[in-house]
Structure formats: structure tokens, C-alpha cells
């Protein structure tokens, strides 16, 4: 019995060293987590019996030196604390709020087991020569292996997670992604295996909240523009239907790499979208897994330049068997590390701007527009060249600290989610400038988040009359005298041009309304036509937008970017200007 207990104890030490060193989302790792629980529970009774016999009544009879006795006693205390914290972790899990408990468990068990093993080795009667050698060997592995693994992970990071641009860019879109023979051409997206990804993988966002892990984040995302990126967005839906009718189905895949991964990556976008408009996949938008399953960022050239991976444990997570599914959910809480490694890569934290560049930087080429290479919108390069990034050599405005996309568009907000850090999570509402979606979707919280964001000195207005600032109580104007009014618009909290994105489709303008002391309207520019305020905007208003022409000189007014041939008007404000 003693030998079996010692063997189980040494196996548990090796098992613990492996779990501490790695956190891989593999069945082998999951098996070791279960083994850790099983061995830990099994060894509680033998440990208690052993302590009672050897460290209670007969400790002094076994050993001569008081120092050795002290080692044994301290070891028992450490292991006891480890057992208590381990049992508690089995109940509450090791998610971020209980990280301190996991650290306490690791430190107490590590110290306790080390001292207890030294006690065993110094007590001649407790171990045979062979068992002493085995114990020393196991101790050496348990100490050296985790140290080596952690040092290697720190100083030899996985280069797959580094974002690197090629020495030379592709000469055309035909060389991007999987090429013309790829499933998703002309989008640049690729899957890790080159195969399609099952649709169900992108339909599990609600489960991220249902498990009680990320309810706040899910609720934020559920009303965001990222959720409504696909055919649950009425404007995008009309654009793609029109594109497929006029330009063909294949070119529309170029859009799908960023807007419709749920139907592009399972092959459904090979058919007319009208056939699948109301399927769950077409309404999924950018699901949690669409961003968090990205395995690699290929470069910062955009156009969905990423590689996505179907996680090896997803079949277990989505199992129809409730026992298997609940066991998976329990293990995520007990040891979140494999889940983190599957869905939170280093670039999600360290290279956030480069991560955003995959879809917020666009170009078109012959496979899409039957023309040539044309630059689309480009938020990433605008940010990188600005002072906001602290990388723009030509910028005269440098804020005190550099900012990235997430600093503005994913600020920290209060949350009790399991993934919270100090009571905060990154806001997955992605507040920006789109007020149309939350308005038509009747999402008042999202509309408020966007409105508050826009009114937080992102863009400011300064009014001057005859060269002097207009005070809050107005300015006196003399009858029959011309008065010059200047409106100065500044981008004070924008890391790219304002506006940005598909600005040919946006309505952004200045509205200037002047009334006298009796409230009578004297001047009004930029008004929306009466009587109900839903008519067209005053055509003489000062707009911030672009006008583009197609090959026939017609104005592009159906978001048909593929028809772009030239830009005749482009009015935006650079960052910090």
C-alpha cells in the first residue's frame, strides 16, 4: 500500500509539472487535468493516514534530527493547504477572479511536496535505495522541466503568432490567400487545413454567455456592428444581392472574408445568397469564434489576410451528449488555460492594430472589379502614419502616449464576467460612428454607447464670428452688416481620418442654425427637409464624404465599390487636424 501511494504521489508530481508547463487544447492535456483531480482525491486518505502514523505518534522514533522533523511538518502544512485550496478550486474553478486561489494552490503544494520529499529522503527507514533514486529523479524532473518550459516560452515565442509582412507584396490578387483554386478566392482568408469549416462553429456565440462565463461581453457584442456585419444588416444585404446580380457570385466572396465567415468558410457563398438569406449562418455576423479562432495574421495588407482554425476540442464543446458537454464546460472553469490558448492568441493582446488591419484595410483588383488594383478604405495605414500611433514621422501632433485601435474602440468597462481583470473587460460594443444600425435595430444601449463615444471630444466644433470666439450666450449682430461665421472642425480623439471606411455611403454633414433673441430662425444650413425631418439633407450643406464614378461616369450610389473607377470628391479630416 505504501509503495502504491508513493507511486501515485510521484506520478501526481510529474502530472503537476506538465500541467504547469503547458496549457495546450489537446485531449492529452484534458486527460491530465482529469488525472490530476483523480490522483489528488485518491491520495487524500493515504496522506492523512501517513501523517497520523509518522508525523503524529511516531515521527520522533523514525528520525534523529529535529531539523528533519521540522521539514516533514512544514511539508505537511504546505500539502494540507494545497489540498484545501485544490478542493475549493474544484468547486469555484480557476477563472480570473480566483486566480489568487490557483496561485496559492501551486505555491503551497510545490513548497509542501518539495519539503516532504526531502523529509522522506533524509529518513533512512522510510524509503528503499531504489525508491530514493526514483524520488530524486522525479524531483529533478519536476523542478527543471517547468523552468525550462517557461523560459523557452518566454524567450523563444512561437513565430506563427508574429505578424510579418513579406519582402515583396503579391503582384495581383491571384497570388493572395489560397489562389484561384482556393475555396474562398478572391478573399485572402485561409483555413489552417485548407478545408471548409462547419457552419455550426459560427453559431455558438450565445453559449459563451449561457455557460455563465462571458454574459456581459455577449450582450455587448449582440448589439454591436460586428454582430450585424452580414445579411442581418439591411444595407449590406442589398449591396451583396446587387453585386451578385450584376457582377457575379465569385467576386462577392471578397466581401465574405470579413463580413460573412459563417457562410463563406462553409462553402455556402458559392451559391446565390438569395437562397440562404434567412438561414442562421447568414444572420450570424462576426460571431465570437470568427475573431477568436484566428490562428495567424498573415500580414498587414488587409483583405481578410488571416488564417482561421477549427479548434480540436470544439466537437466536445458542441457535443449533443449533455454529459460530455457539461464535463467540457466544467473543465473550462477548472482550467481555463486550454480555452485561452484556443481563443486568445498573443496578437489579440500585443498586436491589436495589426489584428484589426486584416479587415480594416481593403484593396480591389481584377478578380473583383474587372479593372486593376484599386485602394479601398484603409484605417490601418492612416493610424500608423499618424501621431496617434507614435510611428508617423510627418505628424506634428503626438499625444503623450501612443494609442491603438482598442484603446478607443474597445475601452475597459465594468464587468463581473469570469474573464474580468480587476473588474474590467474590453467593451465588445466596439463604439464608433454607426448610429444607423442601433437606431433601426432598436438597441437604445448601443445607440447611447455610440452617441456618448462621439460626444466625448472625438470631433469638436469651435465657432467664430468676425474672427472672435462666439460665447455661450451668443453674439450681437448689427442689422444690414455682413457677419462672417467660421466653423472649425477638429479631430481631437481620432486615430485615423474622419470619417473613414466606406465614406461614399455615409451621411456626415455640418448643420448650422442661427436664431435671434426671440427664437426666430435667421439662418439654417444643413437642415433635413420638412415636414417630418426624414427628407433629404440640404444639398448646400458642408459634407464629409467621397463621390466616386463608375466606368460610364455615373455616380456610385449603391455601395458598389467593385464598380469604382475614379474618385472625384474626397473630403475628410486627418487625425489631429
Coordinates of C-alpha atoms in Angstrom, one line a residue:
X1 CA 0.0 0.0 0.0
X2 CA 2.9 2.4 0.9
X3 CA 4.6 1.7 -2.5
X4 CA 1.4 2.3 -4.4
X5 CA 0.7 5.5 -2.6
X6 CA 4.3 6.7 -3.2
X7 CA 4.0 5.8 -6.9
X8 CA 0.7 7.7 -7.2
X9 CA 2.3 10.6 -5.4
X10 CA 5.3 10.7 -7.8
X11 CA 3.0 10.4 -10.8
X12 CA 1.0 13.3 -9.4
X13 CA 4.2 15.4 -9.2
X14 CA 5.1 14.7 -12.8
X15 CA 1.5 15.4 -13.8
X16 CA 1.5 18.7 -12.0
X17 CA 4.8 19.7 -13.7
X18 CA 3.3 19.0 -17.1
X19 CA 0.1 21.0 -16.3
X20 CA 2.1 23.9 -15.0
X21 CA 4.4 23.9 -18.0
X22 CA 1.8 23.8 -20.7
X23 CA -1.9 24.5 -21.3
X24 CA -2.5 23.0 -24.7
X25 CA -6.0 22.5 -26.0
X26 CA -5.5 18.8 -26.6
X27 CA -7.2 15.6 -25.4
X28 CA -3.9 14.6 -23.8
X29 CA -3.8 17.7 -21.7
X30 CA -7.5 17.3 -20.7
X31 CA -6.8 13.7 -19.7
X32 CA -4.0 15.0 -17.4
X33 CA -6.4 17.5 -15.8
X34 CA -8.8 14.7 -15.0
X35 CA -5.8 12.6 -13.8
X36 CA -4.7 15.4 -11.6
X37 CA -8.2 15.6 -10.0
X38 CA -8.4 11.8 -9.6
X39 CA -5.0 11.3 -8.1
X40 CA -5.4 14.2 -5.8
X41 CA -8.7 12.8 -4.4
X42 CA -7.3 9.3 -4.2
X43 CA -4.2 10.4 -2.3
X44 CA -6.1 12.4 0.4
X45 CA -6.9 9.4 2.6
X46 CA -3.4 7.7 2.4
X47 CA -1.9 11.1 3.1
X48 CA -4.0 11.6 6.2
X49 CA -3.2 8.1 7.4
X50 CA 0.5 8.6 6.8
X51 CA 0.6 11.9 8.6
X52 CA -1.2 10.4 11.6
X53 CA 1.2 7.5 11.8
X54 CA 4.5 9.1 11.0
X55 CA 4.2 12.7 11.8
X56 CA 1.8 12.3 14.8
X57 CA 2.7 9.5 17.1
X58 CA 6.0 8.1 15.7
X59 CA 7.7 10.9 14.0
X60 CA 10.5 11.2 16.6
X61 CA 11.0 7.5 16.6
X62 CA 11.8 7.5 12.8
X63 CA 14.2 10.3 12.7
X64 CA 17.0 11.6 14.9
X65 CA 17.4 15.2 13.7
X66 CA 14.9 17.8 14.8
X67 CA 15.5 19.7 11.6
X68 CA 14.3 16.7 9.6
X69 CA 11.1 16.6 11.7
X70 CA 10.5 20.3 11.0
X71 CA 10.9 19.7 7.3
X72 CA 8.2 17.0 7.5
X73 CA 5.9 19.1 9.5
X74 CA 6.3 22.1 7.1
X75 CA 5.8 19.8 4.2
X76 CA 2.5 18.5 5.7
X77 CA 1.3 22.0 6.3
X78 CA 2.0 23.0 2.7
X79 CA 0.3 19.9 1.3
X80 CA -2.7 20.4 3.6
X81 CA -3.1 24.0 2.3
X82 CA -2.8 22.6 -1.2
X83 CA -5.5 20.0 -0.6
X84 CA -7.9 22.6 0.8
X85 CA -7.3 25.1 -2.0
X86 CA -7.5 22.3 -4.5
X87 CA -10.9 21.1 -3.3
X88 CA -12.1 24.7 -3.3
X89 CA -10.9 25.2 -6.9
X90 CA -12.8 22.1 -7.9
X91 CA -15.9 23.9 -6.7
X92 CA -15.4 27.5 -7.9
X93 CA -12.9 27.0 -10.8
X94 CA -9.7 28.8 -11.6
X95 CA -11.1 31.7 -13.7
X96 CA -9.6 35.1 -13.3
X97 CA -11.4 36.2 -10.1
X98 CA -10.0 33.1 -8.4
X99 CA -6.5 33.3 -9.9
X100 CA -5.1 34.1 -6.5
X101 CA -6.5 30.8 -5.2
X102 CA -4.8 28.9 -8.0
X103 CA -1.5 30.7 -7.3
X104 CA -1.9 29.8 -3.6
X105 CA -2.5 26.2 -4.5
X106 CA 0.5 26.0 -6.7
X107 CA 2.9 27.7 -4.3
X108 CA 1.7 25.7 -1.2
X109 CA 1.7 22.3 -3.0
X110 CA 5.1 23.0 -4.6
X111 CA 6.7 24.0 -1.3
X112 CA 5.0 21.3 0.7
X113 CA 5.8 18.5 -1.7
X114 CA 9.5 19.6 -2.0
X115 CA 9.9 19.7 1.8
X116 CA 8.0 16.4 2.2
X117 CA 10.2 14.7 -0.4
X118 CA 13.4 16.0 1.4
X119 CA 12.0 14.7 4.6
X120 CA 11.4 11.2 3.0
X121 CA 14.9 11.2 1.5
X122 CA 16.5 12.1 4.9
X123 CA 14.6 9.5 6.8
X124 CA 16.5 6.3 6.1
X125 CA 13.8 3.9 7.3
X126 CA 11.1 5.3 5.0
X127 CA 12.5 4.6 1.5
X128 CA 14.5 1.8 0.0
X129 CA 17.6 2.7 -2.0
X130 CA 15.7 2.2 -5.3
X131 CA 12.8 4.3 -4.2
X132 CA 15.2 7.0 -3.1
X133 CA 16.8 7.1 -6.5
X134 CA 13.4 7.3 -8.2
X135 CA 12.3 10.0 -5.9
X136 CA 15.4 12.1 -6.6
X137 CA 14.9 11.6 -10.4
X138 CA 11.3 12.7 -10.2
X139 CA 12.2 15.7 -8.1
X140 CA 14.8 16.8 -10.6
X141 CA 12.4 16.5 -13.5
X142 CA 9.6 18.3 -11.6
X143 CA 12.0 21.2 -10.8
X144 CA 14.0 21.5 -14.0
X145 CA 11.3 20.7 -16.7
X146 CA 8.8 23.5 -15.8
X147 CA 11.6 26.1 -15.5
X148 CA 13.0 25.1 -18.9
X149 CA 9.5 25.1 -20.5
X150 CA 8.6 28.6 -19.1
X151 CA 12.0 30.0 -20.2
X152 CA 11.6 28.6 -23.7
X153 CA 8.1 30.0 -24.0
X154 CA 9.3 33.5 -22.8
X155 CA 12.5 33.7 -24.9
X156 CA 11.5 31.5 -27.9
X157 CA 7.9 32.7 -28.7
X158 CA 6.0 30.8 -31.4
X159 CA 6.8 32.7 -34.6
X160 CA 3.5 31.7 -36.1
X161 CA 1.9 34.4 -33.8
X162 CA 4.3 37.1 -35.0
X163 CA 2.8 39.5 -37.7
X164 CA 5.3 39.9 -40.5
X165 CA 4.9 41.4 -44.0
X166 CA 6.5 39.7 -46.9
X167 CA 9.6 41.2 -48.6
X168 CA 7.5 41.8 -51.7
X169 CA 3.7 42.1 -51.9
X170 CA 1.7 39.9 -54.2
X171 CA 1.8 41.2 -57.8
X172 CA -2.0 40.7 -58.0
X173 CA -5.0 39.3 -56.1
X174 CA -4.4 36.0 -57.9
X175 CA -1.4 35.4 -55.6
X176 CA -3.3 36.1 -52.4
X177 CA -4.9 33.6 -50.0
X178 CA -5.2 30.2 -51.4
X179 CA -5.1 31.4 -55.0
X180 CA -7.6 30.8 -57.7
X181 CA -8.0 27.1 -56.7
X182 CA -8.8 28.0 -53.1
X183 CA -12.3 27.6 -51.7
X184 CA -12.6 31.3 -50.8
X185 CA -10.9 33.2 -53.6
X186 CA -10.8 36.2 -54.1
X187 CA -10.9 36.6 -50.3
X188 CA -7.4 36.2 -48.7
X189 CA -8.7 34.2 -45.8
X190 CA -7.5 30.6 -45.4
X191 CA -8.3 27.8 -43.0
X192 CA -5.4 26.0 -41.2
X193 CA -6.1 22.7 -43.1
X194 CA -7.4 24.2 -46.3
X195 CA -10.7 22.6 -45.8
X196 CA -14.1 24.1 -45.1
X197 CA -15.3 24.8 -41.6
X198 CA -18.7 23.5 -40.4
X199 CA -21.4 26.2 -40.1
X200 CA -22.3 25.3 -36.5
X201 CA -18.9 26.5 -35.4
X202 CA -20.0 30.1 -36.0
X203 CA -23.5 29.7 -34.4
X204 CA -22.3 29.2 -30.8
X205 CA -21.9 32.8 -29.6
X206 CA -24.8 32.5 -27.2
X207 CA -23.2 29.6 -25.5
X208 CA -20.4 31.9 -24.4
X209 CA -22.9 33.6 -22.2
X210 CA -25.1 30.6 -21.4
X211 CA -22.2 28.9 -19.6
X212 CA -22.0 31.9 -17.3
X213 CA -18.5 32.8 -18.5
X214 CA -19.0 35.9 -20.7
X215 CA -22.6 37.2 -20.3
X216 CA -21.6 40.9 -20.3
X217 CA -19.3 40.5 -23.3
X218 CA -22.0 38.6 -25.2
X219 CA -24.6 41.2 -24.5
X220 CA -22.3 44.0 -25.7
X221 CA -21.4 42.1 -28.9
X222 CA -25.0 41.1 -29.5
X223 CA -25.9 44.8 -30.3
X224 CA -22.7 45.7 -32.0
X225 CA -21.9 46.5 -35.6
X226 CA -19.7 43.4 -35.7
X227 CA -22.7 41.2 -35.0
X228 CA -24.7 43.0 -37.7
X229 CA -21.9 42.7 -40.4
X230 CA -23.6 40.1 -42.6
X231 CA -27.1 39.6 -44.1
X232 CA -28.7 40.7 -40.8
X233 CA -27.7 44.2 -42.0
X234 CA -30.2 45.5 -44.4
X235 CA -27.8 47.8 -46.2
X236 CA -25.1 45.2 -46.6
X237 CA -27.7 42.6 -47.7
X238 CA -28.9 44.9 -50.6
X239 CA -25.4 45.6 -51.6
X240 CA -24.4 41.9 -52.0
X241 CA -27.6 40.9 -53.7
X242 CA -27.0 43.7 -56.2
X243 CA -23.3 42.8 -56.6
X244 CA -24.1 39.1 -57.3
X245 CA -26.8 40.0 -59.8
X246 CA -24.6 42.5 -61.7
X247 CA -21.0 41.3 -61.1
X248 CA -21.4 37.6 -60.3
X249 CA -21.2 35.3 -57.3
X250 CA -17.4 34.7 -57.2
X251 CA -16.4 38.3 -56.7
X252 CA -18.8 38.6 -53.7
X253 CA -16.6 36.2 -51.8
X254 CA -14.1 39.1 -51.5
X255 CA -16.6 40.7 -49.1
X256 CA -17.4 37.5 -47.3
X257 CA -13.9 37.1 -45.8
X258 CA -14.7 39.9 -43.4
X259 CA -18.4 40.2 -43.4
X260 CA -19.7 36.6 -43.8
X261 CA -17.3 34.0 -42.4
X262 CA -20.2 31.7 -41.3
X263 CA -21.3 31.2 -44.9
X264 CA -18.0 31.8 -46.8
X265 CA -16.0 29.3 -44.9
X266 CA -18.5 26.5 -45.2
X267 CA -18.9 26.9 -49.0
X268 CA -22.4 28.3 -49.0
X269 CA -21.3 31.5 -50.7
X270 CA -20.7 29.6 -53.9
X271 CA -24.5 29.9 -54.4
X272 CA -26.7 33.0 -54.8
X273 CA -27.2 34.5 -51.4
X274 CA -30.9 34.9 -52.0
X275 CA -31.2 31.1 -51.5
X276 CA -29.7 31.4 -47.9
X277 CA -30.7 34.8 -46.7
X278 CA -32.7 33.7 -43.7
X279 CA -30.5 30.8 -42.6
X280 CA -28.9 31.1 -39.1
X281 CA -25.5 31.3 -40.8
X282 CA -26.4 34.3 -42.9
X283 CA -27.7 36.0 -39.8
X284 CA -24.7 35.2 -37.6
X285 CA -22.5 38.2 -38.5
X286 CA -19.0 38.2 -37.0
X287 CA -19.5 35.6 -34.3
X288 CA -17.2 35.2 -31.3
X289 CA -15.4 32.4 -33.0
X290 CA -14.9 34.4 -36.2
X291 CA -12.3 36.7 -34.4
X292 CA -11.2 34.5 -31.6
X293 CA -10.4 31.4 -33.7
X294 CA -8.0 33.2 -35.9
X295 CA -4.7 31.3 -35.7
X296 CA -2.4 33.6 -37.6
X297 CA -2.3 37.1 -39.1
X298 CA -0.5 36.8 -42.4
X299 CA 0.5 40.4 -42.9
X300 CA -0.9 43.9 -42.6
X301 CA -2.2 44.1 -46.2
X302 CA -5.8 43.6 -45.2
X303 CA -8.5 41.9 -47.3
X304 CA -9.2 39.2 -44.7
X305 CA -5.5 38.3 -44.6
X306 CA -5.8 35.8 -41.8
X307 CA -5.7 32.0 -41.1
X308 CA -8.5 30.6 -39.1
X309 CA -8.5 27.3 -37.2
X310 CA -11.2 24.9 -36.2
X311 CA -10.3 24.1 -32.6
X312 CA -9.6 20.5 -31.9
X313 CA -11.8 20.4 -28.8
X314 CA -14.8 22.1 -30.4
X315 CA -16.6 18.9 -31.2
X316 CA -16.5 18.1 -27.5
X317 CA -17.8 21.6 -26.6
X318 CA -20.6 21.3 -29.1
X319 CA -21.4 17.7 -28.3
X320 CA -25.1 16.6 -28.3
X321 CA -24.3 14.5 -25.3
X322 CA -25.1 16.6 -22.2
X323 CA -22.7 14.7 -20.0
X324 CA -19.7 15.3 -22.4
X325 CA -20.8 18.9 -22.9
X326 CA -21.2 19.7 -19.2
X327 CA -17.9 18.0 -18.4
X328 CA -16.2 20.2 -21.0
X329 CA -17.8 23.3 -19.5
X330 CA -16.7 22.3 -16.0
X331 CA -13.1 21.7 -17.2
X332 CA -13.0 25.2 -18.8
X333 CA -13.8 26.7 -15.4
X334 CA -11.4 24.4 -13.6
X335 CA -8.5 25.0 -16.0
X336 CA -9.2 27.9 -18.5
X337 CA -5.7 27.8 -20.0
X338 CA -6.5 25.5 -23.0
X339 CA -9.6 27.6 -23.7
X340 CA -7.4 30.8 -23.6
X341 CA -4.8 29.3 -25.9
X342 CA -7.6 28.4 -28.4
X343 CA -9.3 31.7 -28.4
X344 CA -6.9 34.4 -27.2
X345 CA -3.7 34.4 -29.2
X346 CA -0.7 36.7 -28.3
X347 CA -1.7 39.0 -31.2
X348 CA -5.1 39.6 -29.6
X349 CA -3.3 41.4 -26.9
X350 CA 0.1 42.5 -28.3
X351 CA -0.6 43.2 -31.9
X352 CA -4.2 44.6 -31.8
X353 CA -3.8 47.1 -34.5
X354 CA -2.2 44.6 -36.9
X355 CA -5.1 42.2 -36.0
X356 CA -7.6 44.9 -36.9
X357 CA -5.8 45.5 -40.2
X358 CA -7.0 42.2 -41.6
X359 CA -10.4 43.7 -42.2
X360 CA -10.0 47.4 -41.8
X361 CA -7.7 47.8 -44.8
X362 CA -9.0 47.0 -48.3
X363 CA -8.0 46.8 -51.9
X364 CA -9.7 45.6 -55.0
X365 CA -8.2 44.0 -58.1
X366 CA -9.2 42.4 -61.4
X367 CA -10.9 39.3 -60.0
X368 CA -13.3 41.7 -58.1
X369 CA -13.6 44.8 -60.3
X370 CA -12.6 43.6 -63.8
X371 CA -10.3 46.5 -63.8
X372 CA -7.0 46.8 -61.9
X373 CA -5.6 47.2 -58.4
X374 CA -7.5 50.0 -56.5
X375 CA -7.2 51.0 -52.9
X376 CA -10.3 50.9 -50.9
X377 CA -10.6 52.2 -47.3
X378 CA -7.5 52.0 -45.2
X379 CA -7.9 52.7 -41.5
X380 CA -4.7 50.9 -40.5
X381 CA -2.2 52.9 -42.6
X382 CA -4.0 56.1 -41.7
X383 CA -3.5 55.2 -38.0
X384 CA 0.1 54.1 -38.5
X385 CA 1.1 57.3 -40.3
X386 CA -0.5 59.5 -37.7
X387 CA 1.0 60.8 -34.5
X388 CA -1.5 58.8 -32.5
X389 CA 0.5 55.7 -33.2
X390 CA 3.8 57.4 -32.4
X391 CA 5.0 55.9 -35.7
X392 CA 4.2 58.8 -38.1
X393 CA 7.3 60.8 -38.8
X394 CA 5.4 63.5 -40.7
X395 CA 2.8 64.2 -38.0
X396 CA 3.1 67.4 -36.0
X397 CA 0.7 66.2 -33.3
X398 CA 1.9 63.5 -30.9
X399 CA -0.3 62.6 -27.8
X400 CA 1.6 61.8 -24.6
X401 CA 1.0 58.1 -25.0
X402 CA 0.5 56.1 -28.2
X403 CA -2.9 54.6 -28.8
X404 CA -4.1 51.6 -30.7
X405 CA -7.5 50.7 -32.1
X406 CA -8.7 49.0 -29.0
X407 CA -7.8 52.0 -26.8
X408 CA -10.7 53.9 -28.4
X409 CA -13.0 51.2 -29.8
X410 CA -12.7 48.6 -27.1
X411 CA -12.2 50.6 -23.9
X412 CA -12.3 48.9 -20.5
X413 CA -15.7 48.7 -18.9
X414 CA -17.0 47.3 -15.6
X415 CA -18.0 43.7 -15.7
X416 CA -18.3 40.6 -13.4
X417 CA -17.6 38.2 -16.3
X418 CA -15.4 35.3 -15.5
X419 CA -12.7 36.8 -17.7
X420 CA -12.7 40.2 -16.0
X421 CA -9.4 41.6 -14.8
X422 CA -9.8 43.9 -11.8
X423 CA -13.5 44.1 -12.6
X424 CA -12.9 45.2 -16.2
X425 CA -13.3 43.7 -19.6
X426 CA -12.8 45.2 -23.1
X427 CA -16.0 46.7 -24.4
X428 CA -17.3 44.5 -27.2
X429 CA -19.8 47.1 -28.4
X430 CA -17.0 48.5 -30.5
X431 CA -18.3 52.1 -30.3
X432 CA -17.5 54.1 -33.4
X433 CA -19.7 56.3 -35.6
X434 CA -22.5 54.0 -36.8
X435 CA -25.7 55.3 -35.3
X436 CA -27.9 53.9 -38.1
X437 CA -27.7 50.2 -37.0
X438 CA -28.7 50.6 -33.4
X439 CA -31.4 53.1 -34.4
X440 CA -33.1 50.7 -36.9
X441 CA -32.4 47.7 -34.7
X442 CA -34.0 49.5 -31.7
X443 CA -31.0 48.9 -29.4
X444 CA -31.0 52.0 -27.2
X445 CA -28.0 50.9 -25.1
X446 CA -25.9 50.5 -28.2
X447 CA -27.1 53.8 -29.6
X448 CA -26.2 55.5 -26.3
X449 CA -22.8 53.9 -26.3
X450 CA -22.1 55.2 -29.8
X451 CA -23.5 58.7 -29.1
X452 CA -21.5 59.0 -25.9
X453 CA -18.4 58.0 -27.8
X454 CA -19.0 60.6 -30.5
X455 CA -19.7 63.3 -28.0
X456 CA -16.6 62.6 -25.9
X457 CA -14.5 65.2 -27.8
X458 CA -13.7 62.8 -30.6
X459 CA -14.6 65.6 -33.0
X460 CA -15.0 69.1 -31.7
X461 CA -16.6 72.3 -33.2
X462 CA -15.4 75.8 -32.5
X463 CA -17.5 78.7 -33.7
X464 CA -16.1 82.2 -34.5
X465 CA -17.9 85.4 -35.6
X466 CA -15.8 88.1 -37.2
X467 CA -12.7 86.3 -36.0
X468 CA -13.7 86.1 -32.4
X469 CA -15.0 83.0 -30.5
X470 CA -18.8 83.0 -30.0
X471 CA -19.6 82.9 -26.3
X472 CA -22.2 80.5 -24.9
X473 CA -24.8 83.3 -24.7
X474 CA -24.4 84.2 -28.4
X475 CA -23.1 87.2 -30.2
X476 CA -24.7 90.5 -31.1
X477 CA -25.1 91.1 -34.9
X478 CA -26.0 94.5 -36.3
X479 CA -28.7 94.8 -38.9
X480 CA -27.6 95.3 -42.6
X481 CA -24.0 94.4 -41.6
X482 CA -22.3 91.3 -43.0
X483 CA -21.0 88.9 -40.4
X484 CA -18.6 86.1 -41.2
X485 CA -19.1 82.9 -39.2
X486 CA -16.3 80.3 -39.1
X487 CA -16.9 76.7 -38.0
X488 CA -13.7 74.9 -37.1
X489 CA -13.9 71.1 -37.0
X490 CA -11.1 69.3 -35.3
X491 CA -10.3 65.6 -34.9
X492 CA -9.1 65.6 -31.3
X493 CA -9.8 62.0 -30.4
X494 CA -9.4 60.1 -33.8
X495 CA -6.5 57.9 -34.7
X496 CA -7.4 58.0 -38.4
X497 CA -9.1 60.3 -40.9
X498 CA -12.6 61.4 -40.1
X499 CA -14.7 60.0 -41.5
X500 CA -13.2 56.7 -42.5
X501 CA -14.4 53.4 -44.0
X502 CA -16.8 53.4 -46.9
X503 CA -17.3 57.1 -46.8
X504 CA -19.1 57.2 -50.1
X505 CA -22.1 55.6 -48.3
X506 CA -22.1 57.8 -45.2
X507 CA -24.1 60.9 -44.5
X508 CA -22.0 63.3 -42.3
X509 CA -22.5 67.0 -42.6
X510 CA -22.5 70.2 -40.6
X511 CA -25.8 71.8 -39.5
X512 CA -25.6 75.5 -38.6
X513 CA -28.7 77.1 -37.2
X514 CA -28.8 80.8 -36.2
X515 CA -31.8 82.3 -34.3
X516 CA -32.4 85.7 -32.9
X517 CA -33.2 86.5 -29.3
X518 CA -36.8 85.7 -29.9
X519 CA -36.1 82.3 -31.3
X520 CA -36.8 83.2 -34.9
X521 CA -34.6 81.4 -37.4
X522 CA -32.3 83.8 -39.2
X523 CA -30.1 81.2 -41.0
X524 CA -30.2 77.5 -41.3
X525 CA -27.7 75.4 -43.3
X526 CA -27.6 71.6 -43.3
X527 CA -31.3 71.1 -42.3
X528 CA -33.2 68.0 -43.2
X529 CA -36.2 68.6 -45.4
X530 CA -39.6 69.2 -43.7
X531 CA -42.2 68.3 -42.8
X532 CA -41.2 65.3 -40.8
X533 CA -37.5 65.7 -40.8
X534 CA -37.0 62.5 -42.8
X535 CA -36.4 64.1 -46.2
X536 CA -33.1 64.7 -47.9
X537 CA -30.4 66.9 -46.4
X538 CA -29.9 70.5 -47.6
X539 CA -27.7 70.0 -50.7
X540 CA -25.7 73.1 -49.9
X541 CA -24.6 71.7 -46.6
X542 CA -20.9 71.0 -45.9
X543 CA -20.5 67.2 -46.2
X544 CA -17.6 65.0 -45.2
X545 CA -17.7 62.2 -47.7
X546 CA -16.5 61.0 -51.1
X547 CA -18.0 60.8 -54.6
X548 CA -16.9 58.1 -56.9
X549 CA -17.7 57.3 -60.5
X550 CA -18.0 54.1 -62.4
X551 CA -16.7 53.3 -65.9
X552 CA -19.5 55.2 -67.5
X553 CA -19.1 58.3 -65.4
X554 CA -22.1 57.6 -63.3
X555 CA -22.1 58.4 -59.6
X556 CA -21.8 55.3 -57.4
X557 CA -24.7 55.3 -55.0
X558 CA -25.4 51.7 -54.3
X559 CA -22.2 50.8 -52.3
X560 CA -21.0 49.1 -55.5
X561 CA -17.3 49.5 -54.7
X562 CA -16.4 47.0 -57.4
X563 CA -17.6 49.5 -60.0
X564 CA -15.2 52.2 -58.8
X565 CA -13.0 53.7 -61.5
X566 CA -12.2 57.2 -60.1
X567 CA -12.8 59.5 -57.2
X568 CA -14.0 63.0 -58.0
X569 CA -14.5 64.3 -54.5
X570 CA -12.9 63.4 -51.2
X571 CA -13.5 65.5 -48.1
X572 CA -12.1 64.1 -44.8
X573 CA -10.1 65.4 -41.8
X574 CA -6.7 63.9 -40.9
X575 CA -6.1 62.8 -37.3
X576 CA -5.1 65.6 -35.0
X577 CA -6.1 68.3 -37.6

